Amino acid sequence: MSSPPLETRIGALISAYADHAPTSVDPMRMTRLAADTTTGGRSTVWRFAWPDRGLAFVLVVAALLAAIAAGSLALGGRLFIRDSEDVIRGRVLVEPFAGLPPVDAAPSTPESGELVFTFLGRVNSLGMDIHVMSVYADGRVIWKRNLEGSKSGAAAAFGAHEPTTAVVEQRLTPEGVERLRSEVLMAGPLSLQQSSGPGALHATLHVRVGDRQMYVDWSDSALPGRLANPASWLPASAWADARIGAYVASRYAVCVDPDMFDDLPDALRASINARSTGPVGGDWTPDSTCHAMSTQSAREVSAAMDATAGEPERQLGGLDYTVPAADAPGGVIHVHFVPITPHGEAMCVSCG
Amino acid sequence: MTVGEARAIEATVRSAATGDQVAFSRLVAEHHASMARVAFVVCGDEETTRDAVQSAWAIAWSRIGSLRDPAQVRAWLVAIAANEARQQMRRGRRVTVVDLSDQLAGTQGADADTWLELVDLQRVLRGLKPEERGLLAMRFAAGLESAEIAAQLGMSASGVRSRLARLLDRIRVDLALDLEGDR
């Protein structure tokens, strides 16, 4: 345990380091920026005088009943459909798993898939939760949502270290894929330059056009919310299987900071090298090199890691080892096991 | 904190939650520096820090109505900044290779020993996970108590203290090794 003088000394050093942070700000300008950024995502506080509240209540109830009736007709009488709330509330087809998939879990098929579009962003209508989704030509919708806001406690039921739904999967019909693709293509002009739109923060939406991934510069602030919950508006005929299950990857990536790879214990380095089928890119941490391998090979490397590094942190869909290494900065090397998507990228299971 | 101060904070938070931009700007004026300090320790460069804190304020604007205890507003904002700095690093897909001499240039002229210590510290921080840097930053860059940090991270105060103690020991070992290496 550290002694108080040590805490004081290192604490003072960290504080001195923090003194180099850029701290200047125009408070009113920052406020306007924050308000503008989240326009449409904030729940406005309406204040009624008491005599008006009863009338307001009646109007709201009437509007809700009308909306439910209209929705019922539009969905052919099917009022309720499983949607993202199923995952958030724990009503799922297959329980998301911590760490690597159970040995008897059937991988998602087919092993590889053609990407139609991907969306990533903090969605205003979801209370700024981060939503990430990929839609494939074979019908798969693979998504996850970080529940950092008011719903963060809901993920505790899954035993997650990170408040997230985990990576889950649903399936569209070819018609459903085309409806979603059309929704994206008609949302605004396409660009090779990174662009974005309203209704979400730090959002990107890119769609495959021929051999290219084009960014969509959308203008409808409701679009991110619609993409984040397609089950709320797509007709039942758009779904081959709207039930939600954990995404079980066929392959995993083992990711390490390339500057530290050589500092790994020999046995671990050899274990990774022997099983790696090659490098794989993706949205994993920027300072990592990821080695692709089969899920079974990942299990074997994980077993070697268990013997050397001890118990990992088990995230939903991934593992995070801290390997002691005297020569590495901080005396440790972080090794991450993350699933590989159908379009062949290492997926960061805990980030947006 | 006096009763009067607590009431003033509560009034400001309540007003900000109803969309009062003047009240919100008072929060920005009071807490922006703490948030920037924490974000800087987590991500280690100025540009990412600015992006992270700007995002943190947007998130705070959107969610301040959900803050149950206005007295915890500082810890709440600092925790959002730490988390957003972490997200920015991951989202940015950029290697945070920082030119130490540029980043810490202001210190070099003042005290060469301090500059060297900060360079060493920065290298050690790079070896930690963003979550670990966030914990250190909330404690030492923002000066939050263990109980305040615990409330924001959903941990126990003793859990925060023991994690901090382990991190400090790791930093001590690594900095000590550096000092020996210099001799």
Coordinates of C-alpha atoms in Angstrom, one line a residue:
Chain A
M1 CA 0.0 0.0 0.0
S2 CA 1.2 3.5 -0.7
S3 CA 2.1 5.8 2.2
P4 CA 0.5 9.3 2.6
P5 CA 3.8 11.1 1.6
L6 CA 3.9 9.0 -1.6
E7 CA 0.3 9.9 -2.4
T8 CA 1.0 13.5 -1.7
R9 CA 4.1 13.5 -4.0
I10 CA 2.6 11.7 -6.9
G11 CA -0.6 13.5 -6.5
A12 CA 1.2 16.8 -6.7
L13 CA 3.0 15.6 -9.8
I14 CA -0.2 14.6 -11.5
S15 CA -1.7 18.0 -10.5
A16 CA 1.3 19.8 -12.0
Y17 CA 0.9 17.7 -15.2
A18 CA -2.8 18.7 -15.3
D19 CA -1.8 22.4 -15.1
H20 CA -0.9 22.1 -18.8
A21 CA -4.5 21.4 -19.8
P22 CA -6.2 24.0 -22.0
T23 CA -8.6 25.6 -19.5
S24 CA -9.7 28.9 -21.1
V25 CA -13.3 29.1 -22.1
D26 CA -16.1 31.6 -22.9
P27 CA -18.8 30.2 -20.6
M28 CA -21.8 31.6 -22.6
R29 CA -20.4 30.5 -25.9
M30 CA -19.8 27.0 -24.6
T31 CA -23.3 27.0 -23.2
R32 CA -24.8 28.0 -26.6
L33 CA -22.6 25.4 -28.3
A34 CA -23.8 22.7 -25.9
A35 CA -27.4 23.7 -26.4
D36 CA -27.1 23.8 -30.2
T37 CA -25.3 20.5 -30.3
T38 CA -28.1 18.7 -28.5
T39 CA -31.1 20.4 -30.0
G40 CA -33.9 17.9 -30.2
G41 CA -32.4 15.7 -27.6
R42 CA -33.4 17.6 -24.5
S43 CA -36.6 16.9 -22.7
T44 CA -38.2 20.3 -22.4
V45 CA -39.7 21.1 -19.0
W46 CA -43.3 22.2 -19.6
R47 CA -44.9 24.1 -16.8
F48 CA -48.7 24.3 -16.5
A49 CA -50.7 26.2 -14.1
W50 CA -52.7 23.7 -12.0
P51 CA -56.1 24.3 -13.7
D52 CA -54.4 23.5 -17.1
R53 CA -52.7 20.3 -16.0
G54 CA -55.9 18.2 -16.2
L55 CA -56.6 19.4 -19.7
A56 CA -53.0 18.7 -20.7
F57 CA -53.2 15.2 -19.3
V58 CA -56.4 14.5 -21.2
L59 CA -54.8 15.8 -24.4
V60 CA -51.7 13.7 -23.9
V61 CA -53.7 10.6 -23.2
A62 CA -55.9 11.2 -26.3
A63 CA -52.8 11.7 -28.5
L64 CA -51.2 8.5 -27.1
L65 CA -54.4 6.5 -27.8
A66 CA -54.5 7.9 -31.3
A67 CA -50.9 7.0 -32.0
I68 CA -51.4 3.5 -30.6
A69 CA -54.4 3.0 -32.8
A70 CA -52.6 4.3 -35.9
G71 CA -49.6 2.2 -35.1
S72 CA -51.7 -0.9 -34.7
L73 CA -53.3 -0.4 -38.1
A74 CA -49.9 0.3 -39.7
L75 CA -48.4 -2.9 -38.3
G76 CA -51.3 -5.1 -39.2
G77 CA -52.6 -5.3 -35.7
R78 CA -49.2 -6.2 -34.2
L79 CA -48.9 -3.6 -31.5
F80 CA -45.7 -4.8 -29.8
I81 CA -42.5 -6.0 -31.3
R82 CA -39.3 -6.9 -29.5
D83 CA -36.9 -4.0 -29.9
S84 CA -33.8 -2.6 -28.2
E85 CA -35.7 -2.3 -25.0
D86 CA -35.7 -6.1 -24.8
V87 CA -31.9 -6.0 -24.5
I88 CA -31.9 -3.1 -22.1
R89 CA -34.4 -4.8 -19.9
G90 CA -32.9 -8.2 -20.1
R91 CA -35.5 -9.9 -22.2
V92 CA -33.3 -11.5 -24.8
L93 CA -33.2 -14.5 -27.0
V94 CA -29.7 -15.5 -26.2
E95 CA -28.0 -14.0 -23.1
P96 CA -25.0 -11.9 -23.9
F97 CA -21.9 -13.6 -22.7
A98 CA -19.0 -12.2 -20.8
G99 CA -15.6 -13.0 -22.4
L100 CA -15.3 -15.5 -25.3
P101 CA -18.4 -17.3 -26.6
P102 CA -19.4 -20.5 -24.8
V103 CA -18.0 -23.6 -26.6
D104 CA -21.4 -24.7 -27.7
A105 CA -22.6 -21.3 -29.0
A106 CA -23.3 -21.5 -32.7
P107 CA -21.4 -18.7 -34.6
S108 CA -23.3 -16.2 -36.6
T109 CA -23.6 -17.3 -40.2
P110 CA -22.3 -16.8 -42.8
E111 CA -18.9 -16.1 -41.5
S112 CA -18.3 -13.1 -43.7
G113 CA -20.9 -10.6 -44.9
E114 CA -21.1 -7.6 -47.3
L115 CA -21.6 -4.4 -45.4
V116 CA -24.5 -2.2 -46.5
F117 CA -24.1 0.7 -44.0
T118 CA -22.8 1.5 -40.6
F119 CA -23.9 4.1 -38.1
L120 CA -22.1 5.3 -35.0
G121 CA -23.0 8.2 -32.7
R122 CA -24.4 9.6 -29.5
V123 CA -28.1 9.7 -30.3
N124 CA -30.0 12.6 -28.8
S125 CA -33.3 10.8 -28.5
L126 CA -31.5 8.0 -26.6
G127 CA -30.3 10.4 -23.9
M128 CA -26.9 10.7 -25.7
D129 CA -26.2 7.0 -25.3
I130 CA -23.7 5.7 -28.0
H131 CA -25.3 3.5 -30.6
V132 CA -23.3 1.5 -33.1
M133 CA -24.9 -0.6 -35.8
S134 CA -23.9 -2.4 -39.0
V135 CA -26.4 -3.7 -41.6
Y136 CA -25.3 -6.5 -44.0
A137 CA -26.6 -7.6 -47.3
D138 CA -27.4 -11.0 -45.9
G139 CA -29.9 -9.4 -43.5
R140 CA -27.9 -9.2 -40.3
V141 CA -28.3 -6.1 -38.2
I142 CA -25.4 -6.2 -35.6
W143 CA -25.5 -3.5 -33.0
K144 CA -24.7 -2.5 -29.5
R145 CA -25.6 0.5 -27.3
N146 CA -23.6 2.0 -24.5
L147 CA -25.9 2.8 -21.6
E148 CA -24.0 5.6 -20.1
G149 CA -26.9 7.8 -19.2
S150 CA -29.9 7.2 -17.1
K151 CA -30.2 3.6 -18.1
S152 CA -26.7 2.6 -17.0
G153 CA -28.0 0.5 -14.1
A154 CA -30.0 -1.7 -16.5
A155 CA -26.9 -3.4 -17.9
A156 CA -25.8 -4.6 -14.4
A157 CA -28.1 -7.5 -14.9
F158 CA -25.6 -8.8 -17.5
G159 CA -22.7 -8.5 -15.1
A160 CA -21.0 -6.1 -17.4
H161 CA -17.9 -4.1 -16.5
E162 CA -19.0 -1.6 -19.1
P163 CA -22.6 -0.4 -19.2
T164 CA -23.5 -1.7 -22.6
T165 CA -26.1 -4.0 -24.2
A166 CA -23.3 -6.1 -25.6
V167 CA -23.0 -6.9 -29.3
V168 CA -26.3 -8.3 -30.5
E169 CA -27.9 -9.5 -33.7
Q170 CA -31.2 -9.4 -35.5
R171 CA -32.1 -10.4 -39.1
L172 CA -33.9 -8.5 -41.8
T173 CA -35.5 -9.9 -44.9
P174 CA -34.0 -8.7 -48.3
E175 CA -36.9 -6.3 -48.4
G176 CA -36.0 -5.0 -44.9
V177 CA -32.4 -4.5 -45.9
E178 CA -33.5 -2.5 -49.0
R179 CA -35.9 -0.4 -46.9
L180 CA -33.2 0.5 -44.5
R181 CA -30.7 1.1 -47.3
S182 CA -33.2 3.4 -49.1
E183 CA -33.8 5.3 -45.8
V184 CA -30.0 6.0 -45.6
L185 CA -29.5 6.8 -49.2
M186 CA -32.4 9.3 -49.3
A187 CA -31.3 11.0 -46.1
G188 CA -29.0 13.4 -47.8
P189 CA -26.1 14.0 -50.2
L190 CA -23.2 11.5 -50.2
S191 CA -19.7 12.5 -49.8
L192 CA -16.2 10.9 -49.7
Q193 CA -15.3 13.5 -47.0
Q194 CA -16.4 12.7 -43.4
S195 CA -19.7 14.4 -42.8
S196 CA -22.5 14.1 -40.3
G197 CA -26.0 15.4 -39.5
P198 CA -28.3 16.5 -36.7
G199 CA -29.9 14.4 -34.0
A200 CA -26.6 12.9 -32.8
L201 CA -23.2 13.9 -31.5
H202 CA -20.0 12.6 -33.0
A203 CA -22.1 10.6 -35.5
T204 CA -21.0 9.0 -38.7
L205 CA -23.2 7.2 -41.2
H206 CA -21.5 5.6 -44.2
V207 CA -23.1 3.5 -46.8
R208 CA -21.6 1.2 -49.4
V209 CA -22.1 2.4 -53.0
G210 CA -20.4 0.1 -55.4
D211 CA -16.9 -0.5 -54.1
R212 CA -16.8 2.7 -52.0
Q213 CA -17.9 3.6 -48.6
M214 CA -19.6 7.0 -48.8
Y215 CA -20.5 9.3 -45.9
V216 CA -24.1 10.5 -45.7
D217 CA -24.7 14.2 -44.9
W218 CA -28.2 13.8 -43.5
S219 CA -30.6 16.6 -42.6
D220 CA -33.4 14.9 -40.6
S221 CA -32.7 15.1 -36.8
A222 CA -35.0 12.1 -36.3
L223 CA -32.9 9.8 -38.5
P224 CA -30.4 8.7 -35.8
G225 CA -33.2 7.6 -33.5
R226 CA -35.0 5.8 -36.4
L227 CA -31.8 3.9 -37.3
A228 CA -31.1 3.1 -33.6
N229 CA -34.5 1.4 -33.3
P230 CA -35.7 0.1 -36.7
A231 CA -38.0 -2.3 -35.0
S232 CA -40.2 0.7 -33.9
W233 CA -41.0 1.6 -37.5
L234 CA -40.2 -1.2 -40.0
P235 CA -43.2 -3.4 -40.8
A236 CA -43.2 -6.9 -39.6
S237 CA -42.6 -8.2 -43.1
A238 CA -39.1 -6.5 -43.0
W239 CA -37.9 -8.9 -40.4
A240 CA -36.7 -12.5 -41.0
D241 CA -36.2 -12.7 -37.2
A242 CA -36.7 -9.6 -35.1
R243 CA -35.7 -11.5 -31.9
I244 CA -32.5 -10.3 -30.4
G245 CA -29.6 -12.6 -29.7
A246 CA -25.9 -12.2 -28.8
Y247 CA -23.6 -11.9 -31.8
V248 CA -21.3 -14.9 -31.8
A249 CA -18.2 -14.2 -33.9
S250 CA -16.5 -16.9 -35.9
R251 CA -13.1 -15.2 -35.4
Y252 CA -11.5 -13.1 -32.8
A253 CA -8.7 -10.5 -32.7
V254 CA -6.0 -10.4 -30.1
C255 CA -4.8 -6.8 -29.9
V256 CA -1.6 -5.5 -28.4
D257 CA 0.3 -2.2 -28.5
P258 CA 2.8 -3.0 -31.3
D259 CA 5.6 -1.2 -29.3
M260 CA 5.1 -3.6 -26.5
F261 CA 4.4 -6.9 -28.3
D262 CA 8.1 -7.9 -28.1
D263 CA 8.0 -7.3 -24.3
L264 CA 5.3 -10.0 -23.9
P265 CA 6.6 -13.2 -22.2
D266 CA 8.0 -15.5 -24.8
A267 CA 5.3 -18.2 -24.3
L268 CA 2.5 -15.7 -24.9
R269 CA 4.1 -14.1 -27.9
A270 CA 4.7 -17.6 -29.4
S271 CA 1.1 -18.6 -28.7
I272 CA -0.2 -15.6 -30.5
N273 CA 2.2 -15.9 -33.5
A274 CA 1.4 -19.6 -33.9
R275 CA -2.3 -19.0 -34.2
S276 CA -2.5 -15.7 -35.9
T277 CA -3.9 -15.8 -39.5
G278 CA -2.8 -12.3 -40.1
P279 CA -3.3 -8.7 -39.1
V280 CA -6.8 -7.2 -38.9
G281 CA -7.9 -3.6 -38.8
G282 CA -11.0 -2.0 -37.3
D283 CA -12.2 0.4 -34.6
W284 CA -10.1 -1.0 -31.8
T285 CA -7.9 1.3 -29.8
P286 CA -5.7 3.3 -32.1
D287 CA -2.4 2.2 -30.7
S288 CA -3.0 -1.6 -31.1
T289 CA -2.1 -4.2 -33.7
C290 CA -4.7 -6.9 -33.9
H291 CA -4.0 -10.5 -34.8
A292 CA -6.9 -12.4 -36.3
M293 CA -7.5 -16.0 -35.4
S294 CA -10.3 -18.6 -35.0
T295 CA -12.4 -18.5 -31.9
Q296 CA -11.0 -21.8 -30.8
S297 CA -7.4 -20.4 -31.3
A298 CA -8.4 -17.4 -29.2
R299 CA -9.6 -19.8 -26.4
E300 CA -6.1 -21.5 -26.5
V301 CA -4.3 -18.1 -26.3
S302 CA -6.6 -17.1 -23.5
A303 CA -5.7 -20.2 -21.6
A304 CA -2.0 -19.4 -21.9
M305 CA -2.8 -15.8 -20.8
D306 CA -4.7 -17.2 -17.7
A307 CA -1.6 -19.0 -16.7
T308 CA 0.6 -15.9 -17.0
A309 CA -1.5 -12.9 -16.4
G310 CA -4.2 -14.3 -14.1
E311 CA -7.9 -13.5 -14.3
P312 CA -8.9 -11.1 -17.1
E313 CA -11.6 -8.5 -17.0
R314 CA -14.5 -10.1 -18.8
Q315 CA -16.4 -7.6 -20.9
L316 CA -19.5 -8.4 -22.8
G317 CA -18.1 -10.1 -25.9
G318 CA -14.4 -9.6 -25.1
L319 CA -11.5 -10.1 -22.7
D320 CA -9.0 -7.6 -21.3
Y321 CA -5.8 -9.0 -19.8
T322 CA -3.1 -7.1 -17.9
V323 CA 0.1 -8.9 -18.4
P324 CA 3.0 -8.2 -16.0
A325 CA 6.1 -7.1 -18.0
A326 CA 9.0 -5.4 -16.3
D327 CA 10.3 -3.7 -19.4
A328 CA 7.0 -2.1 -20.4
P329 CA 6.0 1.4 -19.4
G330 CA 3.9 1.0 -16.2
G331 CA 5.2 -2.5 -15.8
V332 CA 2.2 -4.1 -17.6
I333 CA 1.0 -4.8 -21.1
H334 CA -2.7 -4.8 -22.0
V335 CA -3.9 -7.5 -24.3
H336 CA -7.5 -7.4 -25.6
F337 CA -9.6 -10.1 -27.2
V338 CA -12.4 -8.6 -29.3
P339 CA -14.8 -10.2 -31.9
I340 CA -14.2 -9.7 -35.6
T341 CA -17.2 -8.5 -37.6
P342 CA -18.6 -10.2 -40.7
H343 CA -17.0 -7.5 -42.8
G344 CA -13.6 -8.4 -41.2
E345 CA -12.8 -5.7 -38.7
A346 CA -11.8 -6.0 -35.1
M347 CA -14.7 -4.5 -33.0
C348 CA -14.2 -2.5 -29.9
V349 CA -16.7 -4.0 -27.6
S350 CA -16.6 -1.3 -25.0
C351 CA -16.2 1.9 -27.0
G352 CA -18.3 4.0 -29.3
Chain B
M1 CA -19.7 24.0 2.1
T2 CA -22.1 26.2 4.0
V3 CA -25.9 25.9 3.8
G4 CA -26.1 29.1 1.8
E5 CA -23.5 27.8 -0.7
A6 CA -25.4 24.5 -1.0
R7 CA -28.6 26.3 -1.7
A8 CA -27.0 28.5 -4.3
I9 CA -25.6 25.4 -6.1
E10 CA -28.9 23.7 -6.0
A11 CA -30.7 26.8 -7.4
T12 CA -28.1 27.0 -10.3
V13 CA -28.4 23.3 -11.1
R14 CA -32.2 23.4 -11.0
S15 CA -32.3 26.5 -13.3
A16 CA -29.9 25.0 -15.7
A17 CA -32.0 21.9 -15.8
T18 CA -35.0 24.0 -17.1
G19 CA -32.9 25.3 -19.9
D20 CA -31.6 28.5 -18.3
Q21 CA -28.5 29.3 -20.3
V22 CA -27.2 31.9 -17.9
A23 CA -27.4 29.4 -15.0
F24 CA -25.7 26.8 -17.2
S25 CA -22.9 29.2 -18.2
R26 CA -22.2 29.7 -14.4
L27 CA -21.6 26.0 -14.2
V28 CA -19.3 26.2 -17.2
A29 CA -17.4 29.1 -15.7
E30 CA -17.0 27.3 -12.4
H31 CA -16.2 23.7 -13.5
H32 CA -14.6 23.9 -17.0
A33 CA -11.1 24.0 -15.7
S34 CA -11.5 21.0 -13.5
M35 CA -13.0 19.1 -16.4
A36 CA -10.2 20.1 -18.8
R37 CA -7.6 19.1 -16.2
V38 CA -9.1 15.6 -15.9
A39 CA -9.5 15.1 -19.6
F40 CA -5.9 16.2 -20.2
V41 CA -4.6 13.6 -17.8
V42 CA -6.7 10.9 -19.5
C43 CA -5.9 11.7 -23.1
G44 CA -2.6 13.6 -22.9
D45 CA -3.0 16.2 -25.7
E46 CA -4.6 19.6 -25.9
E47 CA -6.8 19.1 -29.0
T48 CA -8.4 15.9 -27.8
T49 CA -8.9 17.6 -24.4
R50 CA -10.8 20.5 -26.0
D51 CA -12.9 18.1 -28.0
A52 CA -13.6 15.9 -25.0
V53 CA -14.7 18.8 -22.7
Q54 CA -16.8 20.3 -25.4
S55 CA -18.6 17.0 -25.8
A56 CA -18.9 16.7 -22.0
W57 CA -20.7 20.0 -21.8
A58 CA -23.1 18.9 -24.6
I59 CA -23.8 15.7 -22.7
A60 CA -24.2 17.7 -19.4
W61 CA -26.7 20.0 -21.1
S62 CA -28.7 17.1 -22.3
R63 CA -28.7 15.2 -19.0
I64 CA -28.5 17.7 -16.2
G65 CA -32.2 17.2 -15.5
S66 CA -31.3 13.6 -14.4
L67 CA -28.8 14.8 -11.8
R68 CA -30.5 13.8 -8.5
D69 CA -28.2 15.5 -6.0
P70 CA -27.2 19.0 -7.1
A71 CA -24.4 19.0 -4.5
Q72 CA -22.6 16.4 -6.6
V73 CA -22.6 18.5 -9.7
R74 CA -18.9 19.0 -9.7
A75 CA -18.1 15.2 -9.3
W76 CA -20.8 14.5 -12.0
L77 CA -19.3 16.9 -14.5
V78 CA -15.7 15.7 -13.9
A79 CA -16.8 12.1 -14.3
I80 CA -18.5 12.9 -17.7
A81 CA -15.3 14.7 -18.8
A82 CA -13.2 11.7 -17.9
N83 CA -15.5 9.3 -19.7
E84 CA -15.7 11.5 -22.7
A85 CA -11.9 11.8 -22.9
R86 CA -11.7 8.1 -22.9
Q87 CA -14.3 7.9 -25.7
Q88 CA -12.6 10.6 -27.7
M89 CA -9.3 8.6 -27.6
R90 CA -11.1 5.5 -28.8
R91 CA -13.2 7.2 -31.4
G92 CA -10.4 9.3 -32.8
R93 CA -8.4 6.2 -33.9
R94 CA -5.3 8.4 -33.6
V95 CA -2.2 7.5 -31.8
T96 CA -1.6 10.0 -29.0
V97 CA 2.0 10.3 -29.6
V98 CA 2.8 13.6 -27.8
D99 CA 5.9 15.7 -28.3
L100 CA 6.9 15.9 -24.7
S101 CA 9.1 19.0 -25.2
D102 CA 6.2 20.9 -26.8
Q103 CA 3.6 19.7 -24.4
L104 CA 5.5 20.5 -21.3
A105 CA 7.5 23.4 -22.7
G106 CA 6.2 25.9 -20.1
T107 CA 7.6 23.8 -17.3
Q108 CA 11.1 23.4 -18.8
G109 CA 12.2 26.9 -18.3
A110 CA 10.9 27.1 -14.8
D111 CA 12.4 24.0 -13.3
A112 CA 14.4 21.3 -15.2
D113 CA 13.9 18.7 -12.4
T114 CA 10.2 19.2 -12.5
W115 CA 10.2 19.0 -16.3
L116 CA 12.0 15.7 -16.2
E117 CA 9.6 14.3 -13.6
L118 CA 6.7 15.3 -15.7
V119 CA 8.2 13.7 -18.8
D120 CA 8.6 10.5 -16.8
L121 CA 5.1 10.8 -15.4
Q122 CA 3.7 11.2 -18.9
R123 CA 5.4 8.1 -20.1
V124 CA 4.1 6.2 -17.1
L125 CA 0.6 7.5 -17.6
R126 CA 0.7 6.2 -21.2
G127 CA 1.3 2.7 -19.9
L128 CA -1.9 2.9 -17.9
K129 CA -5.4 2.1 -19.2
P130 CA -7.6 5.2 -19.8
E131 CA -9.9 4.1 -17.0
E132 CA -6.9 4.1 -14.6
R133 CA -5.8 7.5 -15.8
G134 CA -9.3 8.7 -15.2
L135 CA -9.3 7.5 -11.7
L136 CA -6.0 9.2 -10.9
A137 CA -7.2 12.4 -12.6
M138 CA -10.5 12.6 -10.7
R139 CA -8.6 12.2 -7.4
F140 CA -5.5 14.3 -8.1
A141 CA -6.3 16.7 -11.0
A142 CA -9.8 17.5 -9.8
G143 CA -9.3 16.8 -6.1
L144 CA -12.4 14.7 -5.6
E145 CA -12.6 12.6 -2.5
S146 CA -12.8 8.8 -2.8
A147 CA -16.5 8.8 -1.8
E148 CA -17.3 11.3 -4.5
I149 CA -15.5 9.3 -7.1
A150 CA -17.1 6.1 -5.9
A151 CA -20.6 7.6 -6.2
Q152 CA -19.9 8.5 -9.8
L153 CA -18.3 5.2 -10.8
G154 CA -20.7 2.9 -9.0
M155 CA -18.0 1.6 -6.7
S156 CA -17.4 1.5 -3.0
A157 CA -15.2 4.2 -1.5
S158 CA -12.9 1.5 -0.1
G159 CA -12.7 0.0 -3.6
V160 CA -11.6 3.4 -5.0
R161 CA -9.0 3.8 -2.3
S162 CA -7.5 0.4 -2.9
R163 CA -7.4 0.8 -6.7
L164 CA -5.7 4.2 -6.2
A165 CA -3.2 2.7 -3.8
R166 CA -2.3 0.0 -6.3
L167 CA -1.9 2.6 -9.1
L168 CA 0.3 4.8 -6.9
D169 CA 2.5 1.8 -6.1
R170 CA 2.9 1.0 -9.8
I171 CA 3.7 4.7 -10.6
R172 CA 6.2 4.8 -7.7
V173 CA 7.9 1.6 -9.0
D174 CA 8.2 2.9 -12.5
L175 CA 9.3 6.4 -11.6
A176 CA 11.9 4.9 -9.2
L177 CA 13.2 2.7 -12.0
D178 CA 13.6 5.7 -14.2
L179 CA 15.5 7.6 -11.5
E180 CA 17.9 4.7 -11.1
G181 CA 18.3 4.5 -14.8
D182 CA 19.3 8.1 -15.0
R183 CA 22.2 7.6 -12.6

